[in-house]
PDB file of C-alpha atoms in Angstrom:
ATOM      1  CA  UNK S   1      16.886   7.302  10.445  1.00  0.00           C
ATOM      2  CA  UNK S   2      18.253  10.025   8.182  1.00  0.00           C
ATOM      3  CA  UNK S   3      16.610  13.379   7.392  1.00  0.00           C
ATOM      4  CA  UNK S   4      17.585  15.132   4.167  1.00  0.00           C
ATOM      5  CA  UNK S   5      16.637  18.730   3.304  1.00  0.00           C
ATOM      6  CA  UNK S   6      14.470  19.208   0.232  1.00  0.00           C
ATOM      7  CA  UNK S   7      14.361  22.835  -0.893  1.00  0.00           C
ATOM      8  CA  UNK S   8      13.780  25.444   1.799  1.00  0.00           C
ATOM      9  CA  UNK S   9      10.818  24.029   3.709  1.00  0.00           C
ATOM     10  CA  UNK S  10      10.738  20.250   3.280  1.00  0.00           C
ATOM     11  CA  UNK S  11      12.440  17.123   4.608  1.00  0.00           C
ATOM     12  CA  UNK S  12      12.810  13.622   3.198  1.00  0.00           C
ATOM     13  CA  UNK S  13      13.161  11.192   6.101  1.00  0.00           C
ATOM     14  CA  UNK S  14      14.753   7.845   5.256  1.00  0.00           C
ATOM     15  CA  UNK S  15      14.291   4.723   7.407  1.00  0.00           C
ATOM     16  CA  UNK S  16      15.490   1.157   7.042  1.00  0.00           C
ATOM     17  CA  UNK S  17      12.257  -0.736   6.354  1.00  0.00           C
ATOM     18  CA  UNK S  18       8.681  -0.467   5.177  1.00  0.00           C
ATOM     19  CA  UNK S  19       7.396  -1.126   8.702  1.00  0.00           C
ATOM     20  CA  UNK S  20       9.462   1.792  10.013  1.00  0.00           C
ATOM     21  CA  UNK S  21       8.135   4.048   7.255  1.00  0.00           C
ATOM     22  CA  UNK S  22       4.554   3.154   8.224  1.00  0.00           C
ATOM     23  CA  UNK S  23       5.320   3.749  11.912  1.00  0.00           C
ATOM     24  CA  UNK S  24       6.907   7.115  11.174  1.00  0.00           C
ATOM     25  CA  UNK S  25       4.020   8.152   8.942  1.00  0.00           C
ATOM     26  CA  UNK S  26       1.474   7.240  11.619  1.00  0.00           C
ATOM     27  CA  UNK S  27       3.414   9.108  14.313  1.00  0.00           C
ATOM     28  CA  UNK S  28       3.715  12.242  12.169  1.00  0.00           C
ATOM     29  CA  UNK S  29      -0.004  12.169  11.398  1.00  0.00           C
ATOM     30  CA  UNK S  30      -0.717  11.854  15.123  1.00  0.00           C
ATOM     31  CA  UNK S  31       1.471  14.819  15.957  1.00  0.00           C
ATOM     32  CA  UNK S  32      -0.073  16.949  13.227  1.00  0.00           C
ATOM     33  CA  UNK S  33      -3.572  16.077  14.459  1.00  0.00           C
ATOM     34  CA  UNK S  34      -2.713  17.092  18.047  1.00  0.00           C
ATOM     35  CA  UNK S  35      -1.201  20.363  16.824  1.00  0.00           C
ATOM     36  CA  UNK S  36       2.435  19.739  17.802  1.00  0.00           C
ATOM     37  CA  UNK S  37       3.685  19.413  14.214  1.00  0.00           C
ATOM     38  CA  UNK S  38       2.872  22.284  11.837  1.00  0.00           C
ATOM     39  CA  UNK S  39       3.325  20.762   8.391  1.00  0.00           C
ATOM     40  CA  UNK S  40       1.539  20.984   5.061  1.00  0.00           C
ATOM     41  CA  UNK S  41       1.923  17.572   3.439  1.00  0.00           C
ATOM     42  CA  UNK S  42       3.055  14.199   4.818  1.00  0.00           C
ATOM     43  CA  UNK S  43       3.718  11.722   2.003  1.00  0.00           C
ATOM     44  CA  UNK S  44       4.894   8.163   2.771  1.00  0.00           C
ATOM     45  CA  UNK S  45       6.730   5.876   0.349  1.00  0.00           C
ATOM     46  CA  UNK S  46       8.387   2.465   0.610  1.00  0.00           C
ATOM     47  CA  UNK S  47      11.174   3.560   3.009  1.00  0.00           C
ATOM     48  CA  UNK S  48      10.796   7.326   3.184  1.00  0.00           C
ATOM     49  CA  UNK S  49       8.369   9.983   4.391  1.00  0.00           C
ATOM     50  CA  UNK S  50       8.322  13.452   2.823  1.00  0.00           C
ATOM     51  CA  UNK S  51       7.277  16.417   4.971  1.00  0.00           C
ATOM     52  CA  UNK S  52       6.487  19.609   3.076  1.00  0.00           C
ATOM     53  CA  UNK S  53       5.555  23.051   4.367  1.00  0.00           C
ATOM     54  CA  UNK S  54       7.798  23.129   7.452  1.00  0.00           C
ATOM     55  CA  UNK S  55       8.760  26.372   9.166  1.00  0.00           C
ATOM     56  CA  UNK S  56      12.012  24.986  10.631  1.00  0.00           C
ATOM     57  CA  UNK S  57      13.154  21.829   8.809  1.00  0.00           C
ATOM     58  CA  UNK S  58      16.579  21.734  10.476  1.00  0.00           C
ATOM     59  CA  UNK S  59      15.112  21.688  13.982  1.00  0.00           C
ATOM     60  CA  UNK S  60      12.657  18.937  13.105  1.00  0.00           C
ATOM     61  CA  UNK S  61      15.407  16.902  11.427  1.00  0.00           C
ATOM     62  CA  UNK S  62      17.494  16.981  14.597  1.00  0.00           C
ATOM     63  CA  UNK S  63      14.477  16.051  16.722  1.00  0.00           C
ATOM     64  CA  UNK S  64      13.386  13.133  14.546  1.00  0.00           C
ATOM     65  CA  UNK S  65      16.808  11.537  14.246  1.00  0.00           C
ATOM     66  CA  UNK S  66      17.290  11.672  18.030  1.00  0.00           C
ATOM     67  CA  UNK S  67      14.147   9.742  18.960  1.00  0.00           C
ATOM     68  CA  UNK S  68      13.019   6.137  18.616  1.00  0.00           C
ATOM     69  CA  UNK S  69      10.010   5.205  16.547  1.00  0.00           C
ATOM     70  CA  UNK S  70       6.924   3.784  18.246  1.00  0.00           C
ATOM     71  CA  UNK S  71       5.415   0.587  16.798  1.00  0.00           C
ATOM     72  CA  UNK S  72       2.925   0.822  13.956  1.00  0.00           C
ATOM     73  CA  UNK S  73      -0.505   1.518  15.498  1.00  0.00           C
ATOM     74  CA  UNK S  74      -3.549  -0.486  14.394  1.00  0.00           C
ATOM     75  CA  UNK S  75      -5.364   1.070  11.419  1.00  0.00           C
ATOM     76  CA  UNK S  76      -8.057   3.565  12.356  1.00  0.00           C
ATOM     77  CA  UNK S  77     -11.430   3.953  10.686  1.00  0.00           C
ATOM     78  CA  UNK S  78     -13.531   1.524   8.735  1.00  0.00           C
ATOM     79  CA  UNK S  79     -12.179  -1.409   6.745  1.00  0.00           C
ATOM     80  CA  UNK S  80     -12.484  -1.135   2.954  1.00  0.00           C
ATOM     81  CA  UNK S  81     -13.711  -4.422   1.503  1.00  0.00           C
ATOM     82  CA  UNK S  82     -12.710  -5.170  -2.078  1.00  0.00           C
ATOM     83  CA  UNK S  83     -14.745  -7.904  -3.817  1.00  0.00           C
ATOM     84  CA  UNK S  84     -12.462 -10.050  -5.967  1.00  0.00           C
ATOM     85  CA  UNK S  85     -12.956 -12.718  -8.591  1.00  0.00           C
ATOM     86  CA  UNK S  86      -9.808 -14.817  -8.275  1.00  0.00           C
ATOM     87  CA  UNK S  87      -9.532 -15.414 -12.002  1.00  0.00           C
ATOM     88  CA  UNK S  88      -6.196 -13.795 -12.867  1.00  0.00           C
ATOM     89  CA  UNK S  89      -3.967 -15.186 -15.611  1.00  0.00           C
ATOM     90  CA  UNK S  90      -1.017 -15.573 -13.224  1.00  0.00           C
ATOM     91  CA  UNK S  91      -2.784 -17.670 -10.573  1.00  0.00           C
ATOM     92  CA  UNK S  92      -0.946 -20.843 -11.567  1.00  0.00           C
ATOM     93  CA  UNK S  93       2.443 -19.110 -11.521  1.00  0.00           C
ATOM     94  CA  UNK S  94       1.759 -17.634  -8.072  1.00  0.00           C
ATOM     95  CA  UNK S  95       0.557 -21.006  -6.761  1.00  0.00           C
ATOM     96  CA  UNK S  96       3.722 -22.669  -8.060  1.00  0.00           C
ATOM     97  CA  UNK S  97       5.891 -20.011  -6.420  1.00  0.00           C
ATOM     98  CA  UNK S  98       4.055 -20.481  -3.128  1.00  0.00           C
ATOM     99  CA  UNK S  99       4.091 -24.263  -3.438  1.00  0.00           C
ATOM    100  CA  UNK S 100       0.312 -24.584  -3.008  1.00  0.00           C
ATOM    101  CA  UNK S 101      -2.625 -25.726  -5.185  1.00  0.00           C
ATOM    102  CA  UNK S 102      -4.127 -22.986  -7.371  1.00  0.00           C
ATOM    103  CA  UNK S 103      -7.312 -22.830  -5.281  1.00  0.00           C
ATOM    104  CA  UNK S 104      -5.230 -22.031  -2.189  1.00  0.00           C
ATOM    105  CA  UNK S 105      -4.101 -18.677  -3.595  1.00  0.00           C
ATOM    106  CA  UNK S 106      -7.559 -17.153  -3.081  1.00  0.00           C
ATOM    107  CA  UNK S 107      -7.864 -18.624   0.412  1.00  0.00           C
ATOM    108  CA  UNK S 108      -4.484 -17.322   1.534  1.00  0.00           C
ATOM    109  CA  UNK S 109      -4.894 -13.896  -0.023  1.00  0.00           C
ATOM    110  CA  UNK S 110      -8.462 -13.320   1.173  1.00  0.00           C
ATOM    111  CA  UNK S 111      -7.543 -14.586   4.638  1.00  0.00           C
ATOM    112  CA  UNK S 112      -5.083 -11.754   5.288  1.00  0.00           C
ATOM    113  CA  UNK S 113      -5.679  -8.261   6.657  1.00  0.00           C
ATOM    114  CA  UNK S 114      -4.012  -5.566   4.576  1.00  0.00           C
ATOM    115  CA  UNK S 115      -2.889  -2.017   5.240  1.00  0.00           C
ATOM    116  CA  UNK S 116      -2.164   0.665   2.642  1.00  0.00           C
ATOM    117  CA  UNK S 117       1.520   1.451   3.174  1.00  0.00           C
ATOM    118  CA  UNK S 118       1.696   4.228   0.579  1.00  0.00           C
ATOM    119  CA  UNK S 119       0.232   5.298  -2.754  1.00  0.00           C
ATOM    120  CA  UNK S 120       1.790   6.011  -6.122  1.00  0.00           C
ATOM    121  CA  UNK S 121       2.435   4.756  -9.656  1.00  0.00           C
ATOM    122  CA  UNK S 122      -1.024   5.942 -10.784  1.00  0.00           C
ATOM    123  CA  UNK S 123      -3.820   7.968  -9.116  1.00  0.00           C
ATOM    124  CA  UNK S 124      -5.652   5.657  -6.734  1.00  0.00           C
ATOM    125  CA  UNK S 125      -3.012   2.904  -6.709  1.00  0.00           C
ATOM    126  CA  UNK S 126      -2.179   1.754  -3.176  1.00  0.00           C
ATOM    127  CA  UNK S 127       0.713  -0.471  -2.134  1.00  0.00           C
ATOM    128  CA  UNK S 128      -0.830  -2.863   0.403  1.00  0.00           C
ATOM    129  CA  UNK S 129       1.116  -4.918   2.930  1.00  0.00           C
ATOM    130  CA  UNK S 130      -0.241  -7.821   4.952  1.00  0.00           C
ATOM    131  CA  UNK S 131       0.840 -11.113   3.414  1.00  0.00           C
ATOM    132  CA  UNK S 132       3.563 -12.986   5.335  1.00  0.00           C
ATOM    133  CA  UNK S 133       7.010 -12.756   3.782  1.00  0.00           C
ATOM    134  CA  UNK S 134       6.877 -16.373   2.527  1.00  0.00           C
ATOM    135  CA  UNK S 135       4.215 -15.251   0.035  1.00  0.00           C
ATOM    136  CA  UNK S 136       6.312 -12.599  -1.666  1.00  0.00           C
ATOM    137  CA  UNK S 137       6.502 -13.091  -5.440  1.00  0.00           C
ATOM    138  CA  UNK S 138       8.762 -11.588  -8.109  1.00  0.00           C
ATOM    139  CA  UNK S 139       7.523  -9.317 -10.845  1.00  0.00           C
ATOM    140  CA  UNK S 140       6.983 -10.881 -14.231  1.00  0.00           C
ATOM    141  CA  UNK S 141      10.179 -11.078 -16.321  1.00  0.00           C
ATOM    142  CA  UNK S 142       8.376  -9.303 -19.167  1.00  0.00           C
ATOM    143  CA  UNK S 143       5.818  -6.627 -18.214  1.00  0.00           C
ATOM    144  CA  UNK S 144       2.462  -6.542 -19.967  1.00  0.00           C
ATOM    145  CA  UNK S 145       1.859  -3.582 -22.232  1.00  0.00           C
ATOM    146  CA  UNK S 146      -1.687  -3.209 -20.868  1.00  0.00           C
ATOM    147  CA  UNK S 147      -3.098  -4.458 -17.563  1.00  0.00           C
ATOM    148  CA  UNK S 148      -6.901  -4.088 -17.332  1.00  0.00           C
ATOM    149  CA  UNK S 149      -8.412  -1.711 -14.778  1.00  0.00           C
ATOM    150  CA  UNK S 150      -9.513  -3.542 -11.650  1.00  0.00           C
ATOM    151  CA  UNK S 151      -6.750  -6.147 -11.823  1.00  0.00           C
ATOM    152  CA  UNK S 152      -5.669  -7.397  -8.391  1.00  0.00           C
ATOM    153  CA  UNK S 153      -1.955  -8.067  -8.462  1.00  0.00           C
ATOM    154  CA  UNK S 154       1.079  -9.102  -6.407  1.00  0.00           C
ATOM    155  CA  UNK S 155       4.720  -8.014  -6.560  1.00  0.00           C
ATOM    156  CA  UNK S 156       7.339  -8.432  -3.862  1.00  0.00           C
ATOM    157  CA  UNK S 157       5.660  -7.871  -0.479  1.00  0.00           C
ATOM    158  CA  UNK S 158       2.808  -5.821  -1.956  1.00  0.00           C
ATOM    159  CA  UNK S 159      -0.729  -6.289  -3.233  1.00  0.00           C
ATOM    160  CA  UNK S 160      -2.171  -3.640  -5.530  1.00  0.00           C
ATOM    161  CA  UNK S 161      -5.268  -2.962  -7.590  1.00  0.00           C
ATOM    162  CA  UNK S 162      -4.822  -1.243 -10.952  1.00  0.00           C
ATOM    163  CA  UNK S 163      -7.207   1.755 -10.963  1.00  0.00           C
ATOM    164  CA  UNK S 164      -6.995   2.097 -14.749  1.00  0.00           C
ATOM    165  CA  UNK S 165      -5.531   0.254 -17.696  1.00  0.00           C
ATOM    166  CA  UNK S 166      -1.764   0.700 -17.845  1.00  0.00           C
ATOM    167  CA  UNK S 167       1.447  -1.221 -18.492  1.00  0.00           C
ATOM    168  CA  UNK S 168       2.570  -3.377 -15.573  1.00  0.00           C
ATOM    169  CA  UNK S 169       4.729  -6.277 -14.510  1.00  0.00           C
ATOM    170  CA  UNK S 170       2.879  -7.471 -11.417  1.00  0.00           C
ATOM    171  CA  UNK S 171       1.430 -10.978 -11.085  1.00  0.00           C
ATOM    172  CA  UNK S 172      -2.330 -10.825 -11.795  1.00  0.00           C
ATOM    173  CA  UNK S 173      -4.434 -13.016  -9.493  1.00  0.00           C
ATOM    174  CA  UNK S 174      -7.914 -11.524  -9.782  1.00  0.00           C
ATOM    175  CA  UNK S 175     -10.257  -8.723 -10.811  1.00  0.00           C
ATOM    176  CA  UNK S 176     -12.619  -6.333  -9.042  1.00  0.00           C
ATOM    177  CA  UNK S 177     -15.358  -4.010 -10.274  1.00  0.00           C
ATOM    178  CA  UNK S 178     -14.729  -1.541  -7.450  1.00  0.00           C
ATOM    179  CA  UNK S 179     -13.731   1.941  -8.641  1.00  0.00           C
ATOM    180  CA  UNK S 180     -10.437   2.875  -7.022  1.00  0.00           C
ATOM    181  CA  UNK S 181     -10.209   6.407  -8.446  1.00  0.00           C
ATOM    182  CA  UNK S 182     -13.132   8.692  -9.255  1.00  0.00           C
ATOM    183  CA  UNK S 183     -12.386  12.391  -9.759  1.00  0.00           C
ATOM    184  CA  UNK S 184     -16.058  13.178  -9.017  1.00  0.00           C
ATOM    185  CA  UNK S 185     -15.814  11.503  -5.590  1.00  0.00           C
ATOM    186  CA  UNK S 186     -14.520  13.178  -2.423  1.00  0.00           C
ATOM    187  CA  UNK S 187     -11.922  11.962  -1.779  1.00  0.00           C
ATOM    188  CA  UNK S 188     -11.224  10.749  -5.301  1.00  0.00           C
ATOM    189  CA  UNK S 189      -9.040   7.870  -4.093  1.00  0.00           C
ATOM    190  CA  UNK S 190     -10.767   4.969  -2.342  1.00  0.00           C
ATOM    191  CA  UNK S 191      -7.514   3.975  -0.631  1.00  0.00           C
ATOM    192  CA  UNK S 192      -5.157   6.199   1.352  1.00  0.00           C
ATOM    193  CA  UNK S 193      -2.066   5.426   3.483  1.00  0.00           C
ATOM    194  CA  UNK S 194      -3.051   3.679   6.710  1.00  0.00           C
ATOM    195  CA  UNK S 195      -6.379   2.341   5.407  1.00  0.00           C
ATOM    196  CA  UNK S 196      -7.262  -1.211   6.447  1.00  0.00           C
ATOM    197  CA  UNK S 197      -8.341  -3.481   3.582  1.00  0.00           C
ATOM    198  CA  UNK S 198      -9.856  -6.942   3.179  1.00  0.00           C
ATOM    199  CA  UNK S 199     -10.293  -8.815  -0.098  1.00  0.00           C
ATOM    200  CA  UNK S 200     -13.596 -10.696  -0.333  1.00  0.00           C
ATOM    201  CA  UNK S 201     -13.860 -13.590  -2.840  1.00  0.00           C
ATOM    202  CA  UNK S 202     -16.883 -13.448  -5.142  1.00  0.00           C
ATOM    203  CA  UNK S 203     -18.129 -15.566  -8.012  1.00  0.00           C
ATOM    204  CA  UNK S 204     -18.448 -14.395 -11.613  1.00  0.00           C
ATOM    205  CA  UNK S 205     -22.034 -13.334 -10.824  1.00  0.00           C
ATOM    206  CA  UNK S 206     -20.878 -11.107  -7.962  1.00  0.00           C
ATOM    207  CA  UNK S 207     -22.090 -13.359  -5.144  1.00  0.00           C
ATOM    208  CA  UNK S 208     -19.790 -14.089  -2.213  1.00  0.00           C
ATOM    209  CA  UNK S 209     -17.786 -17.229  -2.803  1.00  0.00           C
TER     210      UNK S 209
END
């Protein structure tokens, strides 16, 4: 673990894996909730956690780098269910990469429990982990100029849902009508780091598959 100063009152803590970043994020949230860590913002990423609004960053940096991380705790709160039509244009490519029939992609994906590791790229976009490493897939060699909102996609170890139309190079395996980002909703983002997620297959009419 390495802690780097950011400005006068922030730290960027680097770890060696995504699992360690999730464990660190969960531990920092726990400490803030119990009152032992006065901090403004705690922002996880793939292998870092940013802490902003610290009164003594140097002291915390020394403390963090001297201790071992606990394991990632189970997700707290309710599970967010995302209904998905597994009708994406890249289903066949993903199936070929996995070495399974096309119909198996939906079964494998919907059979996993996911956790939001961190958010970014666009408001409401969560990077979800949960698929075993054998199901990692590469990004497309040529990104699409426009990916429709609600597209369920895979890239590397992550699953994501595009909250709005945007360019993207992830492998598209399905679509959902769920609104991931709504500025009139509190909170606006449906997904936040640590949230537990399940994908539920549905038919084109919206009924459970």
